[in-house]
Amino acid sequence: MTYVVIDNCIACKYTDCVEVCPVDCFYEGENMLVIHPDECIDCGVCEPECPADAIRPDTEPDMEKWVEFNRKYSEMWPVIITKKDPLPESEERDGEAGKLEKYFSEAPGEGG
């Protein structure tokens, strides 16, 4: 099992999760985070830390696409281990439907 970040993170990018991760398996894109599924040790400490409820175990239904999505971008984006401020639009975008199609950016974040 692994944990993955889903589209609820897009345009919010809360980073509360990265501070509690014992193996530094979060990677930063321009407007979201992902988890490297091969580095995640399935401890689950990140899941309750996410204000946007964007972290899920891969055992939930229809998570296969998110495992591959997280794998793809974790190999392209820099690791993030330090908490940062969320994106300015995070409160208004939290819980919005269709965020992957509307807002997702493949651009890497700064990491750090």
PDB file of N, CA, C and O in Angstrom, residues 1-6 21 23-27 32-44 46 55-59 63-77 79:
ATOM      1  N   MET A   1       0.834  -1.187   0.000  1.00  0.00           N
ATOM      2  CA  MET A   1       0.000   0.000   0.000  1.00  0.00           C
ATOM      3  C   MET A   1       0.878   1.249   0.000  1.00  0.00           C
ATOM      4  O   MET A   1       1.992   1.229   0.491  1.00  0.00           O
ATOM      5  N   THR A   2       0.344   2.296  -0.552  1.00  0.00           N
ATOM      6  CA  THR A   2       0.999   3.601  -0.535  1.00  0.00           C
ATOM      7  C   THR A   2      -0.077   4.673  -0.391  1.00  0.00           C
ATOM      8  O   THR A   2      -1.261   4.398  -0.568  1.00  0.00           O
ATOM      9  N   TYR A   3       0.332   5.856  -0.089  1.00  0.00           N
ATOM     10  CA  TYR A   3      -0.581   6.999  -0.075  1.00  0.00           C
ATOM     11  C   TYR A   3      -0.310   7.827  -1.322  1.00  0.00           C
ATOM     12  O   TYR A   3       0.818   7.848  -1.832  1.00  0.00           O
ATOM     13  N   VAL A   4      -1.346   8.490  -1.822  1.00  0.00           N
ATOM     14  CA  VAL A   4      -1.220   9.325  -3.004  1.00  0.00           C
ATOM     15  C   VAL A   4      -1.941  10.646  -2.772  1.00  0.00           C
ATOM     16  O   VAL A   4      -2.843  10.734  -1.935  1.00  0.00           O
ATOM     17  N   VAL A   5      -1.531  11.650  -3.513  1.00  0.00           N
ATOM     18  CA  VAL A   5      -2.196  12.943  -3.485  1.00  0.00           C
ATOM     19  C   VAL A   5      -3.156  12.973  -4.677  1.00  0.00           C
ATOM     20  O   VAL A   5      -2.783  12.589  -5.788  1.00  0.00           O
ATOM     21  N   ILE A   6      -4.389  13.418  -4.420  1.00  0.00           N
ATOM     22  CA  ILE A   6      -5.385  13.491  -5.486  1.00  0.00           C
ATOM     23  C   ILE A   6      -5.665  14.952  -5.836  1.00  0.00           C
ATOM     24  O   ILE A   6      -5.067  15.864  -5.267  1.00  0.00           O
ATOM     25  N   CYS A  21       6.254  13.877   7.307  1.00  0.00           N
ATOM     26  CA  CYS A  21       6.694  12.703   6.549  1.00  0.00           C
ATOM     27  C   CYS A  21       8.093  12.268   7.005  1.00  0.00           C
ATOM     28  O   CYS A  21       9.057  13.025   6.874  1.00  0.00           O
ATOM     29  N   VAL A  23      10.036  10.054   5.659  1.00  0.00           N
ATOM     30  CA  VAL A  23      10.932   9.615   4.582  1.00  0.00           C
ATOM     31  C   VAL A  23      11.058  10.626   3.436  1.00  0.00           C
ATOM     32  O   VAL A  23      11.664  10.333   2.416  1.00  0.00           O
ATOM     33  N   ASP A  24      10.515  11.815   3.601  1.00  0.00           N
ATOM     34  CA  ASP A  24      10.649  12.880   2.610  1.00  0.00           C
ATOM     35  C   ASP A  24      10.256  12.425   1.200  1.00  0.00           C
ATOM     36  O   ASP A  24      11.019  12.563   0.243  1.00  0.00           O
ATOM     37  N   CYS A  25       9.039  11.889   1.072  1.00  0.00           N
ATOM     38  CA  CYS A  25       8.601  11.371  -0.226  1.00  0.00           C
ATOM     39  C   CYS A  25       7.617  12.291  -0.941  1.00  0.00           C
ATOM     40  O   CYS A  25       6.950  11.880  -1.890  1.00  0.00           O
ATOM     41  N   PHE A  26       7.517  13.556  -0.514  1.00  0.00           N
ATOM     42  CA  PHE A  26       6.661  14.531  -1.189  1.00  0.00           C
ATOM     43  C   PHE A  26       7.480  15.327  -2.198  1.00  0.00           C
ATOM     44  O   PHE A  26       8.625  15.704  -1.938  1.00  0.00           O
ATOM     45  N   TYR A  27       6.846  15.616  -3.328  1.00  0.00           N
ATOM     46  CA  TYR A  27       7.482  16.366  -4.399  1.00  0.00           C
ATOM     47  C   TYR A  27       6.565  17.516  -4.782  1.00  0.00           C
ATOM     48  O   TYR A  27       5.339  17.372  -4.764  1.00  0.00           O
ATOM     49  N   MET A  32       0.600  21.966  -6.859  1.00  0.00           N
ATOM     50  CA  MET A  32       0.184  20.823  -6.037  1.00  0.00           C
ATOM     51  C   MET A  32       1.409  20.025  -5.604  1.00  0.00           C
ATOM     52  O   MET A  32       2.515  20.279  -6.065  1.00  0.00           O
ATOM     53  N   LEU A  33       1.171  19.069  -4.727  1.00  0.00           N
ATOM     54  CA  LEU A  33       2.204  18.141  -4.291  1.00  0.00           C
ATOM     55  C   LEU A  33       1.844  16.738  -4.764  1.00  0.00           C
ATOM     56  O   LEU A  33       0.683  16.454  -5.045  1.00  0.00           O
ATOM     57  N   VAL A  34       2.835  15.856  -4.830  1.00  0.00           N
ATOM     58  CA  VAL A  34       2.599  14.428  -5.073  1.00  0.00           C
ATOM     59  C   VAL A  34       3.482  13.631  -4.124  1.00  0.00           C
ATOM     60  O   VAL A  34       4.437  14.161  -3.551  1.00  0.00           O
ATOM     61  N   ILE A  35       3.151  12.362  -3.977  1.00  0.00           N
ATOM     62  CA  ILE A  35       3.921  11.424  -3.156  1.00  0.00           C
ATOM     63  C   ILE A  35       4.543  10.389  -4.081  1.00  0.00           C
ATOM     64  O   ILE A  35       3.849   9.825  -4.934  1.00  0.00           O
ATOM     65  N   HIS A  36       5.837  10.116  -3.911  1.00  0.00           N
ATOM     66  CA  HIS A  36       6.462   9.051  -4.701  1.00  0.00           C
ATOM     67  C   HIS A  36       5.992   7.719  -4.118  1.00  0.00           C
ATOM     68  O   HIS A  36       6.322   7.391  -2.974  1.00  0.00           O
ATOM     69  N   PRO A  37       5.223   6.936  -4.890  1.00  0.00           N
ATOM     70  CA  PRO A  37       4.640   5.711  -4.322  1.00  0.00           C
ATOM     71  C   PRO A  37       5.656   4.651  -3.930  1.00  0.00           C
ATOM     72  O   PRO A  37       5.365   3.812  -3.075  1.00  0.00           O
ATOM     73  N   ASP A  38       6.852   4.677  -4.511  1.00  0.00           N
ATOM     74  CA  ASP A  38       7.868   3.688  -4.142  1.00  0.00           C
ATOM     75  C   ASP A  38       8.666   4.115  -2.916  1.00  0.00           C
ATOM     76  O   ASP A  38       9.337   3.294  -2.292  1.00  0.00           O
ATOM     77  N   GLU A  39       8.606   5.386  -2.560  1.00  0.00           N
ATOM     78  CA  GLU A  39       9.326   5.879  -1.390  1.00  0.00           C
ATOM     79  C   GLU A  39       8.444   5.918  -0.143  1.00  0.00           C
ATOM     80  O   GLU A  39       8.941   5.886   0.971  1.00  0.00           O
ATOM     81  N   CYS A  40       7.144   6.021  -0.344  1.00  0.00           N
ATOM     82  CA  CYS A  40       6.186   6.073   0.775  1.00  0.00           C
ATOM     83  C   CYS A  40       6.256   4.766   1.566  1.00  0.00           C
ATOM     84  O   CYS A  40       6.243   3.677   0.990  1.00  0.00           O
ATOM     85  N   ILE A  41       6.323   4.884   2.887  1.00  0.00           N
ATOM     86  CA  ILE A  41       6.400   3.684   3.734  1.00  0.00           C
ATOM     87  C   ILE A  41       5.053   3.338   4.360  1.00  0.00           C
ATOM     88  O   ILE A  41       4.970   2.512   5.269  1.00  0.00           O
ATOM     89  N   ASP A  42       3.992   3.975   3.875  1.00  0.00           N
ATOM     90  CA  ASP A  42       2.626   3.654   4.290  1.00  0.00           C
ATOM     91  C   ASP A  42       2.357   3.908   5.765  1.00  0.00           C
ATOM     92  O   ASP A  42       1.531   3.239   6.373  1.00  0.00           O
ATOM     93  N   CYS A  43       3.035   4.883   6.341  1.00  0.00           N
ATOM     94  CA  CYS A  43       2.840   5.151   7.765  1.00  0.00           C
ATOM     95  C   CYS A  43       1.525   5.886   8.023  1.00  0.00           C
ATOM     96  O   CYS A  43       0.957   5.781   9.108  1.00  0.00           O
ATOM     97  N   GLY A  44       1.076   6.667   7.042  1.00  0.00           N
ATOM     98  CA  GLY A  44      -0.204   7.348   7.158  1.00  0.00           C
ATOM     99  C   GLY A  44      -0.225   8.622   7.977  1.00  0.00           C
ATOM    100  O   GLY A  44      -1.285   9.204   8.165  1.00  0.00           O
ATOM    101  N   CYS A  46       0.724  11.525   7.211  1.00  0.00           N
ATOM    102  CA  CYS A  46       0.415  12.700   6.387  1.00  0.00           C
ATOM    103  C   CYS A  46      -1.085  12.881   6.163  1.00  0.00           C
ATOM    104  O   CYS A  46      -1.556  14.014   6.060  1.00  0.00           O
ATOM    105  N   ILE A  55      -5.103  13.549   0.498  1.00  0.00           N
ATOM    106  CA  ILE A  55      -4.202  12.399   0.589  1.00  0.00           C
ATOM    107  C   ILE A  55      -5.040  11.166   0.889  1.00  0.00           C
ATOM    108  O   ILE A  55      -5.817  11.157   1.851  1.00  0.00           O
ATOM    109  N   ARG A  56      -4.872  10.139   0.056  1.00  0.00           N
ATOM    110  CA  ARG A  56      -5.675   8.931   0.189  1.00  0.00           C
ATOM    111  C   ARG A  56      -4.802   7.691   0.077  1.00  0.00           C
ATOM    112  O   ARG A  56      -3.798   7.697  -0.637  1.00  0.00           O
ATOM    113  N   PRO A  57      -5.197   6.597   0.740  1.00  0.00           N
ATOM    114  CA  PRO A  57      -4.492   5.330   0.532  1.00  0.00           C
ATOM    115  C   PRO A  57      -4.845   4.770  -0.841  1.00  0.00           C
ATOM    116  O   PRO A  57      -5.963   4.968  -1.336  1.00  0.00           O
ATOM    117  N   ASP A  58      -3.911   4.063  -1.453  1.00  0.00           N
ATOM    118  CA  ASP A  58      -4.169   3.523  -2.786  1.00  0.00           C
ATOM    119  C   ASP A  58      -5.144   2.350  -2.772  1.00  0.00           C
ATOM    120  O   ASP A  58      -5.516   1.836  -3.823  1.00  0.00           O
ATOM    121  N   THR A  59      -5.581   1.955  -1.591  1.00  0.00           N
ATOM    122  CA  THR A  59      -6.542   0.854  -1.475  1.00  0.00           C
ATOM    123  C   THR A  59      -7.981   1.309  -1.709  1.00  0.00           C
ATOM    124  O   THR A  59      -8.871   0.478  -1.840  1.00  0.00           O
ATOM    125  N   MET A  63      -8.018   4.366  -7.431  1.00  0.00           N
ATOM    126  CA  MET A  63      -6.788   5.086  -7.096  1.00  0.00           C
ATOM    127  C   MET A  63      -5.633   4.741  -8.027  1.00  0.00           C
ATOM    128  O   MET A  63      -4.601   5.408  -7.993  1.00  0.00           O
ATOM    129  N   GLU A  64      -5.787   3.739  -8.896  1.00  0.00           N
ATOM    130  CA  GLU A  64      -4.686   3.336  -9.772  1.00  0.00           C
ATOM    131  C   GLU A  64      -4.170   4.512 -10.602  1.00  0.00           C
ATOM    132  O   GLU A  64      -2.969   4.704 -10.754  1.00  0.00           O
ATOM    133  N   LYS A  65      -5.089   5.321 -11.149  1.00  0.00           N
ATOM    134  CA  LYS A  65      -4.655   6.454 -11.978  1.00  0.00           C
ATOM    135  C   LYS A  65      -3.871   7.464 -11.155  1.00  0.00           C
ATOM    136  O   LYS A  65      -2.952   8.105 -11.651  1.00  0.00           O
ATOM    137  N   TRP A  66      -4.235   7.603  -9.869  1.00  0.00           N
ATOM    138  CA  TRP A  66      -3.527   8.558  -9.018  1.00  0.00           C
ATOM    139  C   TRP A  66      -2.158   8.036  -8.597  1.00  0.00           C
ATOM    140  O   TRP A  66      -1.228   8.819  -8.417  1.00  0.00           O
ATOM    141  N   VAL A  67      -2.020   6.723  -8.470  1.00  0.00           N
ATOM    142  CA  VAL A  67      -0.699   6.153  -8.177  1.00  0.00           C
ATOM    143  C   VAL A  67       0.243   6.474  -9.335  1.00  0.00           C
ATOM    144  O   VAL A  67       1.360   6.956  -9.128  1.00  0.00           O
ATOM    145  N   GLU A  68      -0.222   6.257 -10.555  1.00  0.00           N
ATOM    146  CA  GLU A  68       0.624   6.536 -11.719  1.00  0.00           C
ATOM    147  C   GLU A  68       0.864   8.028 -11.894  1.00  0.00           C
ATOM    148  O   GLU A  68       1.966   8.453 -12.263  1.00  0.00           O
ATOM    149  N   PHE A  69      -0.133   8.843 -11.630  1.00  0.00           N
ATOM    150  CA  PHE A  69       0.011  10.303 -11.687  1.00  0.00           C
ATOM    151  C   PHE A  69       1.081  10.753 -10.692  1.00  0.00           C
ATOM    152  O   PHE A  69       1.985  11.524 -11.029  1.00  0.00           O
ATOM    153  N   ASN A  70       0.993  10.269  -9.441  1.00  0.00           N
ATOM    154  CA  ASN A  70       1.971  10.633  -8.407  1.00  0.00           C
ATOM    155  C   ASN A  70       3.362  10.144  -8.785  1.00  0.00           C
ATOM    156  O   ASN A  70       4.349  10.857  -8.599  1.00  0.00           O
ATOM    157  N   ARG A  71       3.458   8.932  -9.336  1.00  0.00           N
ATOM    158  CA  ARG A  71       4.754   8.388  -9.739  1.00  0.00           C
ATOM    159  C   ARG A  71       5.379   9.277 -10.835  1.00  0.00           C
ATOM    160  O   ARG A  71       6.539   9.669 -10.752  1.00  0.00           O
ATOM    161  N   LYS A  72       4.595   9.596 -11.856  1.00  0.00           N
ATOM    162  CA  LYS A  72       5.095  10.394 -12.981  1.00  0.00           C
ATOM    163  C   LYS A  72       5.667  11.729 -12.522  1.00  0.00           C
ATOM    164  O   LYS A  72       6.803  12.086 -12.871  1.00  0.00           O
ATOM    165  N   TYR A  73       4.895  12.465 -11.733  1.00  0.00           N
ATOM    166  CA  TYR A  73       5.335  13.811 -11.369  1.00  0.00           C
ATOM    167  C   TYR A  73       6.373  13.811 -10.245  1.00  0.00           C
ATOM    168  O   TYR A  73       7.200  14.721 -10.182  1.00  0.00           O
ATOM    169  N   SER A  74       6.392  12.792  -9.403  1.00  0.00           N
ATOM    170  CA  SER A  74       7.432  12.746  -8.368  1.00  0.00           C
ATOM    171  C   SER A  74       8.800  12.508  -8.991  1.00  0.00           C
ATOM    172  O   SER A  74       9.822  12.847  -8.405  1.00  0.00           O
ATOM    173  N   GLU A  75       8.826  11.952 -10.192  1.00  0.00           N
ATOM    174  CA  GLU A  75      10.092  11.746 -10.883  1.00  0.00           C
ATOM    175  C   GLU A  75      10.528  12.987 -11.674  1.00  0.00           C
ATOM    176  O   GLU A  75      11.646  13.053 -12.158  1.00  0.00           O
ATOM    177  N   MET A  76       9.634  13.980 -11.779  1.00  0.00           N
ATOM    178  CA  MET A  76       9.937  15.203 -12.537  1.00  0.00           C
ATOM    179  C   MET A  76      10.125  16.427 -11.640  1.00  0.00           C
ATOM    180  O   MET A  76      10.763  17.396 -12.048  1.00  0.00           O
ATOM    181  N   TRP A  77       9.538  16.398 -10.460  1.00  0.00           N
ATOM    182  CA  TRP A  77       9.506  17.569  -9.588  1.00  0.00           C
ATOM    183  C   TRP A  77      10.505  17.435  -8.443  1.00  0.00           C
ATOM    184  O   TRP A  77      10.874  16.325  -8.046  1.00  0.00           O
ATOM    185  N   VAL A  79      11.976  17.460  -4.542  1.00  0.00           N
ATOM    186  CA  VAL A  79      11.485  17.056  -3.226  1.00  0.00           C
ATOM    187  C   VAL A  79      11.196  18.298  -2.388  1.00  0.00           C
ATOM    188  O   VAL A  79      11.853  19.325  -2.538  1.00  0.00           O
TER     189      VAL A  79
END
